Amino acid sequence: MSKPRVSIIVPTLNRVELLIQTLRSITLQDYENIELIISNNGSRDATSEFLSHLKSDNLLTITRPFTLPLEANVNDAARHATGEYLIILSDDDLISSNYISTMVTGFEADPEVQVGLGRRILIDGDSRIIHQSDPLSATAYVEPAEAWMTRYFASRTAHHHINTIFSTFYRRSAWLACGGQPTLSASFFADTVPFVGVNTARSKVFYAPEAAFLYRMHQSQESRQAGPIGKQTFLGLFQFFERIKQVLGDFSSSDTLKSALIDYIIMMFTGSCGQFVADERIDPLALRAVLRDYLDGSSQRAVESPDLWQGGQPARLSESASA
């Protein structure tokens, strides 16, 4: 019996030196049935020339005549995919050699798993490790999606341990069914939509600390934006909640999950656009009430959630999946 095919989408733009490293991490996977789709999003460096020399039966390269929004580029590339599973990998990030095999093992062991995540490690432009957080758990495990997501969004630190766009492993059919990556004014909000949207009341999340995702930090990612970029991100925040309403499904009645999700997005927004928040005198508590009303028409104030990951361990675990 052949192993299921995994489609890896690599969107790229003007980073050929880093793209080469990313592709090498894919070729070093200990899993063979991989389909690679590289979407060159209007690069003006040597990317096109480099890609022209790549030849493989399992490789598809797409060349854009001009640069599309990241999400539009990813969504179009995903429509060309044929694999049972899907992962999006940025052109400047890396995955450990066992990443794909570990994820496939977890998904194949439990058909209700819709989301798979590994441990995030921060690296710099020279691929040197900047920071390694403790894993969320010592071993791989599977947990119902609502409980896992509620704890993740409520935590002040869990987002440092994983990344929900370029490291998330999905069943491709579920990712497509929920609409993939929406095109928002702030890309770091968009990743959360399919992360929530692929799940139902019955679905589960698979986490495996041994599957490492190396997330490359850039100076621009560390800045606290002001002015026009802050305003654009603020618009993206409301675009996000308009879109998330459409995919909540079974979770639309979960006050705990929705409250945790609102707090998470506000934390991400104020953390990245601190100067804009100060200049516009945006009160996070007042914004929270506005977003809650925007999300479901309720002005109810939810109780603040504690950090439910204590000592790097989940509060509740189901039986561990084989990995």
PDB file of C-alpha atoms in Angstrom:
ATOM      1  CA  MET A   1       0.000   0.000   0.000  1.00  0.00           C
ATOM      2  CA  SER A   2       1.494   3.325  -1.063  1.00  0.00           C
ATOM      3  CA  LYS A   3       1.936   6.131   1.426  1.00  0.00           C
ATOM      4  CA  PRO A   4      -0.391   9.135   1.035  1.00  0.00           C
ATOM      5  CA  ARG A   5       0.903  12.052  -1.007  1.00  0.00           C
ATOM      6  CA  VAL A   6       1.823  15.268   0.793  1.00  0.00           C
ATOM      7  CA  SER A   7       1.680  18.583  -1.086  1.00  0.00           C
ATOM      8  CA  ILE A   8       4.163  21.225   0.049  1.00  0.00           C
ATOM      9  CA  ILE A   9       3.421  24.783  -1.107  1.00  0.00           C
ATOM     10  CA  VAL A  10       6.420  27.150  -1.095  1.00  0.00           C
ATOM     11  CA  PRO A  11       5.504  30.768  -1.932  1.00  0.00           C
ATOM     12  CA  THR A  12       8.629  32.760  -2.759  1.00  0.00           C
ATOM     13  CA  LEU A  13       9.548  36.377  -3.469  1.00  0.00           C
ATOM     14  CA  ASN A  14      13.069  37.771  -3.974  1.00  0.00           C
ATOM     15  CA  ARG A  15      14.837  35.441  -1.521  1.00  0.00           C
ATOM     16  CA  VAL A  16      16.623  32.951  -3.743  1.00  0.00           C
ATOM     17  CA  GLU A  17      19.505  32.368  -1.296  1.00  0.00           C
ATOM     18  CA  LEU A  18      17.111  31.434   1.501  1.00  0.00           C
ATOM     19  CA  LEU A  19      14.816  29.527  -0.877  1.00  0.00           C
ATOM     20  CA  ILE A  20      17.705  27.186  -1.679  1.00  0.00           C
ATOM     21  CA  GLN A  21      18.033  26.344   2.032  1.00  0.00           C
ATOM     22  CA  THR A  22      14.288  25.788   2.359  1.00  0.00           C
ATOM     23  CA  LEU A  23      14.208  23.400  -0.588  1.00  0.00           C
ATOM     24  CA  ARG A  24      17.150  21.483   0.803  1.00  0.00           C
ATOM     25  CA  SER A  25      15.233  20.889   4.043  1.00  0.00           C
ATOM     26  CA  ILE A  26      12.458  19.397   1.895  1.00  0.00           C
ATOM     27  CA  THR A  27      14.805  17.120  -0.056  1.00  0.00           C
ATOM     28  CA  LEU A  28      16.206  15.826   3.245  1.00  0.00           C
ATOM     29  CA  GLN A  29      12.799  14.575   4.448  1.00  0.00           C
ATOM     30  CA  ASP A  30      12.672  10.901   5.434  1.00  0.00           C
ATOM     31  CA  TYR A  31       9.278  10.699   3.699  1.00  0.00           C
ATOM     32  CA  GLU A  32       9.263  10.203  -0.060  1.00  0.00           C
ATOM     33  CA  ASN A  33       5.752  10.694  -1.458  1.00  0.00           C
ATOM     34  CA  ILE A  34       5.962  14.498  -1.620  1.00  0.00           C
ATOM     35  CA  GLU A  35       4.602  16.867  -4.252  1.00  0.00           C
ATOM     36  CA  LEU A  36       6.386  20.232  -4.279  1.00  0.00           C
ATOM     37  CA  ILE A  37       4.716  23.362  -5.651  1.00  0.00           C
ATOM     38  CA  ILE A  38       6.875  26.492  -5.775  1.00  0.00           C
ATOM     39  CA  SER A  39       4.981  29.690  -6.553  1.00  0.00           C
ATOM     40  CA  ASN A  40       7.327  32.473  -7.666  1.00  0.00           C
ATOM     41  CA  ASN A  41       5.366  35.592  -6.773  1.00  0.00           C
ATOM     42  CA  GLY A  42       6.894  38.045  -9.261  1.00  0.00           C
ATOM     43  CA  SER A  43      10.491  37.842  -8.007  1.00  0.00           C
ATOM     44  CA  ARG A  44      13.003  40.237  -9.573  1.00  0.00           C
ATOM     45  CA  ASP A  45      16.161  38.580  -8.310  1.00  0.00           C
ATOM     46  CA  ALA A  46      17.703  35.334  -9.591  1.00  0.00           C
ATOM     47  CA  THR A  47      14.774  33.172  -8.445  1.00  0.00           C
ATOM     48  CA  SER A  48      13.390  32.506 -11.940  1.00  0.00           C
ATOM     49  CA  GLU A  49      16.791  31.477 -13.283  1.00  0.00           C
ATOM     50  CA  PHE A  50      17.358  29.161 -10.319  1.00  0.00           C
ATOM     51  CA  LEU A  51      13.943  27.526 -10.676  1.00  0.00           C
ATOM     52  CA  SER A  52      14.461  26.977 -14.403  1.00  0.00           C
ATOM     53  CA  HIS A  53      17.217  24.487 -13.581  1.00  0.00           C
ATOM     54  CA  LEU A  54      15.073  22.376 -11.238  1.00  0.00           C
ATOM     55  CA  LYS A  55      13.682  19.217 -12.823  1.00  0.00           C
ATOM     56  CA  SER A  56      11.532  16.598 -11.100  1.00  0.00           C
ATOM     57  CA  ASP A  57       8.363  14.645 -11.845  1.00  0.00           C
ATOM     58  CA  ASN A  58       7.014  15.733  -8.449  1.00  0.00           C
ATOM     59  CA  LEU A  59       7.779  19.432  -8.914  1.00  0.00           C
ATOM     60  CA  LEU A  60       5.520  22.175 -10.239  1.00  0.00           C
ATOM     61  CA  THR A  61       6.754  25.752 -10.533  1.00  0.00           C
ATOM     62  CA  ILE A  62       4.359  28.658 -11.007  1.00  0.00           C
ATOM     63  CA  THR A  63       5.611  32.063 -12.133  1.00  0.00           C
ATOM     64  CA  ARG A  64       3.538  35.183 -11.478  1.00  0.00           C
ATOM     65  CA  PRO A  65       3.947  38.119 -13.888  1.00  0.00           C
ATOM     66  CA  PHE A  66       3.533  40.471 -10.916  1.00  0.00           C
ATOM     67  CA  THR A  67       3.329  40.145  -7.152  1.00  0.00           C
ATOM     68  CA  LEU A  68       0.007  39.017  -5.685  1.00  0.00           C
ATOM     69  CA  PRO A  69      -0.993  39.347  -2.033  1.00  0.00           C
ATOM     70  CA  LEU A  70       0.585  36.463  -0.129  1.00  0.00           C
ATOM     71  CA  GLU A  71      -2.750  34.764   0.570  1.00  0.00           C
ATOM     72  CA  ALA A  72      -3.890  34.963  -3.060  1.00  0.00           C
ATOM     73  CA  ASN A  73      -0.593  33.469  -4.179  1.00  0.00           C
ATOM     74  CA  VAL A  74      -0.896  30.600  -1.690  1.00  0.00           C
ATOM     75  CA  ASN A  75      -4.561  29.881  -2.491  1.00  0.00           C
ATOM     76  CA  ASP A  76      -3.916  29.692  -6.226  1.00  0.00           C
ATOM     77  CA  ALA A  77      -0.932  27.399  -5.729  1.00  0.00           C
ATOM     78  CA  ALA A  78      -3.013  25.122  -3.483  1.00  0.00           C
ATOM     79  CA  ARG A  79      -5.561  24.665  -6.255  1.00  0.00           C
ATOM     80  CA  HIS A  80      -2.856  22.869  -8.237  1.00  0.00           C
ATOM     81  CA  ALA A  81      -2.105  20.457  -5.391  1.00  0.00           C
ATOM     82  CA  THR A  82      -3.154  16.807  -5.538  1.00  0.00           C
ATOM     83  CA  GLY A  83      -1.968  15.463  -2.186  1.00  0.00           C
ATOM     84  CA  GLU A  84      -4.139  14.144   0.598  1.00  0.00           C
ATOM     85  CA  TYR A  85      -2.253  16.409   2.983  1.00  0.00           C
ATOM     86  CA  LEU A  86      -1.049  20.000   2.666  1.00  0.00           C
ATOM     87  CA  ILE A  87       1.602  22.138   4.310  1.00  0.00           C
ATOM     88  CA  ILE A  88       2.614  25.717   3.465  1.00  0.00           C
ATOM     89  CA  LEU A  89       6.308  26.460   3.955  1.00  0.00           C
ATOM     90  CA  SER A  90       7.725  29.958   3.562  1.00  0.00           C
ATOM     91  CA  ASP A  91      10.788  30.456   1.360  1.00  0.00           C
ATOM     92  CA  ASP A  92      12.905  31.442   4.366  1.00  0.00           C
ATOM     93  CA  ASP A  93      11.938  28.705   6.846  1.00  0.00           C
ATOM     94  CA  LEU A  94      13.066  25.117   7.412  1.00  0.00           C
ATOM     95  CA  ILE A  95      11.610  21.852   8.713  1.00  0.00           C
ATOM     96  CA  SER A  96      13.359  18.950  10.391  1.00  0.00           C
ATOM     97  CA  SER A  97      13.941  15.807   8.337  1.00  0.00           C
ATOM     98  CA  ASN A  98      11.191  13.913  10.204  1.00  0.00           C
ATOM     99  CA  TYR A  99       8.557  16.641  10.005  1.00  0.00           C
ATOM    100  CA  ILE A 100       6.422  15.190   7.217  1.00  0.00           C
ATOM    101  CA  SER A 101       6.689  11.553   8.338  1.00  0.00           C
ATOM    102  CA  THR A 102       5.754  12.484  11.911  1.00  0.00           C
ATOM    103  CA  MET A 103       2.695  14.426  10.776  1.00  0.00           C
ATOM    104  CA  VAL A 104       1.512  11.707   8.401  1.00  0.00           C
ATOM    105  CA  THR A 105       1.835   9.113  11.164  1.00  0.00           C
ATOM    106  CA  GLY A 106      -0.278  11.206  13.526  1.00  0.00           C
ATOM    107  CA  PHE A 107      -2.980  11.875  10.947  1.00  0.00           C
ATOM    108  CA  GLU A 108      -3.151   8.300   9.696  1.00  0.00           C
ATOM    109  CA  ALA A 109      -3.556   7.030  13.273  1.00  0.00           C
ATOM    110  CA  ASP A 110      -6.691   9.131  13.850  1.00  0.00           C
ATOM    111  CA  PRO A 111      -8.979  10.227  10.970  1.00  0.00           C
ATOM    112  CA  GLU A 112     -10.517  12.940  13.165  1.00  0.00           C
ATOM    113  CA  VAL A 113      -7.230  14.879  13.313  1.00  0.00           C
ATOM    114  CA  GLN A 114      -7.507  17.957  11.078  1.00  0.00           C
ATOM    115  CA  VAL A 115      -4.559  20.075  12.276  1.00  0.00           C
ATOM    116  CA  GLY A 116      -0.972  19.011  12.936  1.00  0.00           C
ATOM    117  CA  LEU A 117       1.689  21.149  14.594  1.00  0.00           C
ATOM    118  CA  GLY A 118       5.329  20.786  15.516  1.00  0.00           C
ATOM    119  CA  ARG A 119       7.730  22.624  17.776  1.00  0.00           C
ATOM    120  CA  ARG A 120       8.842  26.097  16.648  1.00  0.00           C
ATOM    121  CA  ILE A 121      12.496  27.132  16.881  1.00  0.00           C
ATOM    122  CA  LEU A 122      13.549  30.695  16.049  1.00  0.00           C
ATOM    123  CA  ILE A 123      16.556  31.205  13.767  1.00  0.00           C
ATOM    124  CA  ASP A 124      18.242  34.315  12.371  1.00  0.00           C
ATOM    125  CA  GLY A 125      19.274  35.201   8.825  1.00  0.00           C
ATOM    126  CA  ASP A 126      22.354  32.990   9.123  1.00  0.00           C
ATOM    127  CA  SER A 127      20.293  30.009  10.372  1.00  0.00           C
ATOM    128  CA  ARG A 128      21.658  30.376  13.898  1.00  0.00           C
ATOM    129  CA  ILE A 129      19.239  29.446  16.669  1.00  0.00           C
ATOM    130  CA  ILE A 130      17.912  32.507  18.479  1.00  0.00           C
ATOM    131  CA  HIS A 131      15.540  30.822  20.885  1.00  0.00           C
ATOM    132  CA  GLN A 132      14.171  27.375  21.702  1.00  0.00           C
ATOM    133  CA  SER A 133      11.110  27.341  23.926  1.00  0.00           C
ATOM    134  CA  ASP A 134      10.249  24.271  25.924  1.00  0.00           C
ATOM    135  CA  PRO A 135       7.845  22.030  23.983  1.00  0.00           C
ATOM    136  CA  LEU A 136       4.155  22.153  24.882  1.00  0.00           C
ATOM    137  CA  SER A 137       4.456  18.546  26.008  1.00  0.00           C
ATOM    138  CA  ALA A 138       7.186  15.943  26.354  1.00  0.00           C
ATOM    139  CA  THR A 139       5.603  13.561  23.839  1.00  0.00           C
ATOM    140  CA  ALA A 140       3.231  13.663  20.890  1.00  0.00           C
ATOM    141  CA  TYR A 141      -0.469  13.741  21.706  1.00  0.00           C
ATOM    142  CA  VAL A 142      -3.939  14.218  20.224  1.00  0.00           C
ATOM    143  CA  GLU A 143      -6.636  16.377  21.811  1.00  0.00           C
ATOM    144  CA  PRO A 144     -10.151  17.560  20.848  1.00  0.00           C
ATOM    145  CA  ALA A 145      -9.842  20.750  18.814  1.00  0.00           C
ATOM    146  CA  GLU A 146     -12.073  23.007  20.922  1.00  0.00           C
ATOM    147  CA  ALA A 147     -10.156  22.321  24.133  1.00  0.00           C
ATOM    148  CA  TRP A 148      -6.788  22.667  22.397  1.00  0.00           C
ATOM    149  CA  MET A 149      -7.637  25.893  20.565  1.00  0.00           C
ATOM    150  CA  THR A 150      -9.226  27.514  23.601  1.00  0.00           C
ATOM    151  CA  ARG A 151      -6.112  26.879  25.658  1.00  0.00           C
ATOM    152  CA  TYR A 152      -3.836  28.024  22.840  1.00  0.00           C
ATOM    153  CA  PHE A 153      -5.638  31.319  22.225  1.00  0.00           C
ATOM    154  CA  ALA A 154      -5.985  32.004  25.962  1.00  0.00           C
ATOM    155  CA  SER A 155      -2.280  31.500  26.599  1.00  0.00           C
ATOM    156  CA  ARG A 156       0.113  34.443  26.637  1.00  0.00           C
ATOM    157  CA  THR A 157       3.045  32.258  25.639  1.00  0.00           C
ATOM    158  CA  ALA A 158       1.836  29.319  23.511  1.00  0.00           C
ATOM    159  CA  HIS A 159       2.176  31.286  20.261  1.00  0.00           C
ATOM    160  CA  HIS A 160       5.926  31.333  20.878  1.00  0.00           C
ATOM    161  CA  HIS A 161       5.962  27.536  20.725  1.00  0.00           C
ATOM    162  CA  ILE A 162       4.161  26.969  17.411  1.00  0.00           C
ATOM    163  CA  ASN A 163       3.297  28.929  14.300  1.00  0.00           C
ATOM    164  CA  THR A 164      -0.134  28.651  12.722  1.00  0.00           C
ATOM    165  CA  ILE A 165       0.549  29.464   9.081  1.00  0.00           C
ATOM    166  CA  PHE A 166       3.833  28.151   7.708  1.00  0.00           C
ATOM    167  CA  SER A 167       4.128  25.106   9.932  1.00  0.00           C
ATOM    168  CA  THR A 168       0.577  23.762  10.082  1.00  0.00           C
ATOM    169  CA  PHE A 169      -0.200  20.388   8.546  1.00  0.00           C
ATOM    170  CA  TYR A 170      -3.715  19.976   7.127  1.00  0.00           C
ATOM    171  CA  ARG A 171      -5.949  17.549   5.336  1.00  0.00           C
ATOM    172  CA  ARG A 172      -6.059  19.340   1.994  1.00  0.00           C
ATOM    173  CA  SER A 173      -9.787  18.785   1.416  1.00  0.00           C
ATOM    174  CA  ALA A 174     -10.665  20.419   4.754  1.00  0.00           C
ATOM    175  CA  TRP A 175      -8.325  23.363   4.091  1.00  0.00           C
ATOM    176  CA  LEU A 176      -9.938  23.995   0.708  1.00  0.00           C
ATOM    177  CA  ALA A 177     -13.464  23.521   2.065  1.00  0.00           C
ATOM    178  CA  CYS A 178     -13.020  26.318   4.625  1.00  0.00           C
ATOM    179  CA  GLY A 179     -11.717  28.716   1.976  1.00  0.00           C
ATOM    180  CA  GLY A 180      -7.967  28.484   2.583  1.00  0.00           C
ATOM    181  CA  GLN A 181      -6.100  31.684   3.410  1.00  0.00           C
ATOM    182  CA  PRO A 182      -8.343  34.781   3.240  1.00  0.00           C
ATOM    183  CA  THR A 183      -6.777  37.911   1.762  1.00  0.00           C
ATOM    184  CA  LEU A 184      -6.656  40.406   4.624  1.00  0.00           C
ATOM    185  CA  SER A 185      -4.868  43.713   5.175  1.00  0.00           C
ATOM    186  CA  ALA A 186      -2.742  42.025   7.836  1.00  0.00           C
ATOM    187  CA  SER A 187      -1.371  38.634   6.836  1.00  0.00           C
ATOM    188  CA  PHE A 188      -0.575  37.492  10.374  1.00  0.00           C
ATOM    189  CA  PHE A 189      -4.319  37.417  11.125  1.00  0.00           C
ATOM    190  CA  ALA A 190      -5.171  35.397   8.011  1.00  0.00           C
ATOM    191  CA  ASP A 191      -3.443  32.193   9.127  1.00  0.00           C
ATOM    192  CA  THR A 192      -5.833  31.752  12.040  1.00  0.00           C
ATOM    193  CA  VAL A 193      -8.896  31.409   9.760  1.00  0.00           C
ATOM    194  CA  PRO A 194      -8.108  27.955   8.298  1.00  0.00           C
ATOM    195  CA  PHE A 195      -6.597  26.910  11.634  1.00  0.00           C
ATOM    196  CA  VAL A 196     -10.077  27.331  13.155  1.00  0.00           C
ATOM    197  CA  GLY A 197     -12.129  26.703  10.025  1.00  0.00           C
ATOM    198  CA  VAL A 198     -11.019  23.126   9.303  1.00  0.00           C
ATOM    199  CA  ASN A 199     -12.207  21.985  12.727  1.00  0.00           C
ATOM    200  CA  THR A 200     -15.583  20.770  13.973  1.00  0.00           C
ATOM    201  CA  ALA A 201     -16.908  19.621  17.333  1.00  0.00           C
ATOM    202  CA  ARG A 202     -15.540  16.141  16.575  1.00  0.00           C
ATOM    203  CA  SER A 203     -12.147  17.040  15.148  1.00  0.00           C
ATOM    204  CA  LYS A 204      -8.792  16.928  16.905  1.00  0.00           C
ATOM    205  CA  VAL A 205      -5.379  18.580  16.954  1.00  0.00           C
ATOM    206  CA  PHE A 206      -2.127  16.625  16.740  1.00  0.00           C
ATOM    207  CA  TYR A 207       1.012  18.063  18.349  1.00  0.00           C
ATOM    208  CA  ALA A 208       4.469  16.496  18.036  1.00  0.00           C
ATOM    209  CA  PRO A 209       7.465  18.174  19.731  1.00  0.00           C
ATOM    210  CA  GLU A 210       9.941  16.024  17.792  1.00  0.00           C
ATOM    211  CA  ALA A 211       8.812  17.627  14.509  1.00  0.00           C
ATOM    212  CA  ALA A 212      10.790  20.875  14.458  1.00  0.00           C
ATOM    213  CA  PHE A 213       9.875  23.958  12.443  1.00  0.00           C
ATOM    214  CA  LEU A 214      12.638  26.557  12.113  1.00  0.00           C
ATOM    215  CA  TYR A 215      11.049  29.992  11.826  1.00  0.00           C
ATOM    216  CA  ARG A 216      13.378  32.681  10.517  1.00  0.00           C
ATOM    217  CA  MET A 217      13.094  36.077  12.181  1.00  0.00           C
ATOM    218  CA  HIS A 218      13.630  39.329  10.284  1.00  0.00           C
ATOM    219  CA  GLN A 219      14.085  42.821  11.645  1.00  0.00           C
ATOM    220  CA  SER A 220      10.796  43.976  10.107  1.00  0.00           C
ATOM    221  CA  GLN A 221       8.932  41.303  12.045  1.00  0.00           C
ATOM    222  CA  GLU A 222      10.210  42.705  15.320  1.00  0.00           C
ATOM    223  CA  SER A 223       9.196  46.339  14.764  1.00  0.00           C
ATOM    224  CA  ARG A 224       6.209  48.021  16.359  1.00  0.00           C
ATOM    225  CA  GLN A 225       4.461  49.568  13.376  1.00  0.00           C
ATOM    226  CA  ALA A 226       2.921  53.044  13.350  1.00  0.00           C
ATOM    227  CA  GLY A 227       1.217  55.275  10.797  1.00  0.00           C
ATOM    228  CA  PRO A 228      -0.235  53.812   7.571  1.00  0.00           C
ATOM    229  CA  ILE A 229       0.914  50.241   8.284  1.00  0.00           C
ATOM    230  CA  GLY A 230      -0.725  50.318  11.707  1.00  0.00           C
ATOM    231  CA  LYS A 231      -3.936  51.615  10.165  1.00  0.00           C
ATOM    232  CA  GLN A 232      -3.843  48.872   7.553  1.00  0.00           C
ATOM    233  CA  THR A 233      -3.327  46.245  10.239  1.00  0.00           C
ATOM    234  CA  PHE A 234      -6.232  47.666  12.241  1.00  0.00           C
ATOM    235  CA  LEU A 235      -8.442  47.236   9.171  1.00  0.00           C
ATOM    236  CA  GLY A 236      -7.162  43.686   8.795  1.00  0.00           C
ATOM    237  CA  LEU A 237      -8.241  42.967  12.356  1.00  0.00           C
ATOM    238  CA  PHE A 238     -11.870  43.715  11.508  1.00  0.00           C
ATOM    239  CA  GLN A 239     -11.598  41.868   8.205  1.00  0.00           C
ATOM    240  CA  PHE A 240     -10.407  38.875  10.187  1.00  0.00           C
ATOM    241  CA  PHE A 241     -13.435  38.832  12.481  1.00  0.00           C
ATOM    242  CA  GLU A 242     -15.777  39.215   9.528  1.00  0.00           C
ATOM    243  CA  ARG A 243     -14.196  36.127   7.973  1.00  0.00           C
ATOM    244  CA  ILE A 244     -13.899  34.098  11.176  1.00  0.00           C
ATOM    245  CA  LYS A 245     -17.647  34.434  11.740  1.00  0.00           C
ATOM    246  CA  GLN A 246     -18.169  32.470   8.546  1.00  0.00           C
ATOM    247  CA  VAL A 247     -16.049  29.491   9.594  1.00  0.00           C
ATOM    248  CA  LEU A 248     -16.783  29.142  13.337  1.00  0.00           C
ATOM    249  CA  GLY A 249     -19.471  26.552  12.641  1.00  0.00           C
ATOM    250  CA  ASP A 250     -19.783  24.248  15.669  1.00  0.00           C
ATOM    251  CA  PHE A 251     -17.811  26.725  17.772  1.00  0.00           C
ATOM    252  CA  SER A 252     -20.144  29.704  17.231  1.00  0.00           C
ATOM    253  CA  SER A 253     -21.813  28.977  20.585  1.00  0.00           C
ATOM    254  CA  SER A 254     -18.552  28.526  22.504  1.00  0.00           C
ATOM    255  CA  ASP A 255     -18.178  31.735  24.529  1.00  0.00           C
ATOM    256  CA  THR A 256     -14.907  30.505  26.021  1.00  0.00           C
ATOM    257  CA  LEU A 257     -13.275  29.867  22.662  1.00  0.00           C
ATOM    258  CA  LYS A 258     -14.511  33.126  21.142  1.00  0.00           C
ATOM    259  CA  SER A 259     -13.315  35.148  24.129  1.00  0.00           C
ATOM    260  CA  ALA A 260      -9.889  33.490  23.997  1.00  0.00           C
ATOM    261  CA  LEU A 261      -9.711  34.137  20.245  1.00  0.00           C
ATOM    262  CA  ILE A 262     -10.510  37.846  20.692  1.00  0.00           C
ATOM    263  CA  ASP A 263      -7.861  38.204  23.395  1.00  0.00           C
ATOM    264  CA  TYR A 264      -5.311  36.464  21.184  1.00  0.00           C
ATOM    265  CA  ILE A 265      -5.923  38.746  18.203  1.00  0.00           C
ATOM    266  CA  ILE A 266      -5.791  41.874  20.379  1.00  0.00           C
ATOM    267  CA  MET A 267      -2.497  40.676  21.876  1.00  0.00           C
ATOM    268  CA  MET A 268      -1.061  40.137  18.393  1.00  0.00           C
ATOM    269  CA  PHE A 269      -2.316  43.513  17.187  1.00  0.00           C
ATOM    270  CA  THR A 270      -1.064  45.567  20.144  1.00  0.00           C
ATOM    271  CA  GLY A 271       2.239  43.703  20.103  1.00  0.00           C
ATOM    272  CA  SER A 272       2.936  44.455  16.440  1.00  0.00           C
ATOM    273  CA  CYS A 273       1.352  47.921  16.226  1.00  0.00           C
ATOM    274  CA  GLY A 274       2.113  49.364  19.653  1.00  0.00           C
ATOM    275  CA  GLN A 275       2.921  52.841  18.366  1.00  0.00           C
ATOM    276  CA  PHE A 276      -0.301  53.003  16.352  1.00  0.00           C
ATOM    277  CA  VAL A 277      -2.292  51.869  19.405  1.00  0.00           C
ATOM    278  CA  ALA A 278      -0.678  54.620  21.487  1.00  0.00           C
ATOM    279  CA  ASP A 279      -1.113  57.307  18.828  1.00  0.00           C
ATOM    280  CA  GLU A 280      -4.781  56.454  18.305  1.00  0.00           C
ATOM    281  CA  ARG A 281      -5.406  55.999  22.040  1.00  0.00           C
ATOM    282  CA  ILE A 282      -6.912  52.552  21.532  1.00  0.00           C
ATOM    283  CA  ASP A 283      -7.952  51.001  24.839  1.00  0.00           C
ATOM    284  CA  PRO A 284      -7.559  47.194  24.524  1.00  0.00           C
ATOM    285  CA  LEU A 285     -10.457  46.578  26.934  1.00  0.00           C
ATOM    286  CA  ALA A 286     -12.753  48.846  24.948  1.00  0.00           C
ATOM    287  CA  LEU A 287     -11.565  47.213  21.710  1.00  0.00           C
ATOM    288  CA  ARG A 288     -12.326  43.835  23.234  1.00  0.00           C
ATOM    289  CA  ALA A 289     -15.948  44.831  23.871  1.00  0.00           C
ATOM    290  CA  VAL A 290     -16.275  46.180  20.321  1.00  0.00           C
ATOM    291  CA  LEU A 291     -14.903  42.985  18.800  1.00  0.00           C
ATOM    292  CA  ARG A 292     -17.096  40.770  20.934  1.00  0.00           C
ATOM    293  CA  ASP A 293     -20.129  42.718  19.767  1.00  0.00           C
ATOM    294  CA  TYR A 294     -18.807  42.613  16.208  1.00  0.00           C
ATOM    295  CA  LEU A 295     -18.350  38.857  16.402  1.00  0.00           C
ATOM    296  CA  ASP A 296     -21.693  37.808  17.830  1.00  0.00           C
ATOM    297  CA  GLY A 297     -23.719  40.864  18.907  1.00  0.00           C
ATOM    298  CA  SER A 298     -22.987  40.284  22.575  1.00  0.00           C
ATOM    299  CA  SER A 299     -21.426  42.922  24.812  1.00  0.00           C
ATOM    300  CA  GLN A 300     -20.805  40.367  27.536  1.00  0.00           C
ATOM    301  CA  ARG A 301     -17.344  40.655  29.076  1.00  0.00           C
ATOM    302  CA  ALA A 302     -15.649  37.286  29.415  1.00  0.00           C
ATOM    303  CA  VAL A 303     -13.585  36.332  32.419  1.00  0.00           C
ATOM    304  CA  GLU A 304      -9.857  36.656  31.808  1.00  0.00           C
ATOM    305  CA  SER A 305      -8.267  33.305  31.047  1.00  0.00           C
ATOM    306  CA  PRO A 306      -5.070  32.194  32.798  1.00  0.00           C
ATOM    307  CA  ASP A 307      -2.120  30.743  30.968  1.00  0.00           C
ATOM    308  CA  LEU A 308      -3.356  27.165  30.779  1.00  0.00           C
ATOM    309  CA  TRP A 309       0.000  25.738  29.785  1.00  0.00           C
ATOM    310  CA  GLN A 310       1.849  25.328  33.048  1.00  0.00           C
ATOM    311  CA  GLY A 311       5.457  24.260  32.900  1.00  0.00           C
ATOM    312  CA  GLY A 312       5.128  23.457  29.194  1.00  0.00           C
ATOM    313  CA  GLN A 313       2.488  20.802  29.840  1.00  0.00           C
ATOM    314  CA  PRO A 314      -1.103  20.788  28.529  1.00  0.00           C
ATOM    315  CA  ALA A 315      -3.785  20.944  31.194  1.00  0.00           C
ATOM    316  CA  ARG A 316      -5.644  18.007  29.663  1.00  0.00           C
ATOM    317  CA  LEU A 317      -4.379  15.319  27.349  1.00  0.00           C
ATOM    318  CA  SER A 318      -6.062  12.521  25.494  1.00  0.00           C
ATOM    319  CA  GLU A 319      -4.202   9.356  24.626  1.00  0.00           C
ATOM    320  CA  SER A 320      -0.938  10.061  22.852  1.00  0.00           C
ATOM    321  CA  ALA A 321      -0.779   9.320  19.148  1.00  0.00           C
ATOM    322  CA  SER A 322       2.025   7.293  17.701  1.00  0.00           C
ATOM    323  CA  ALA A 323       4.635   9.499  16.034  1.00  0.00           C
TER     324      ALA A 323
END
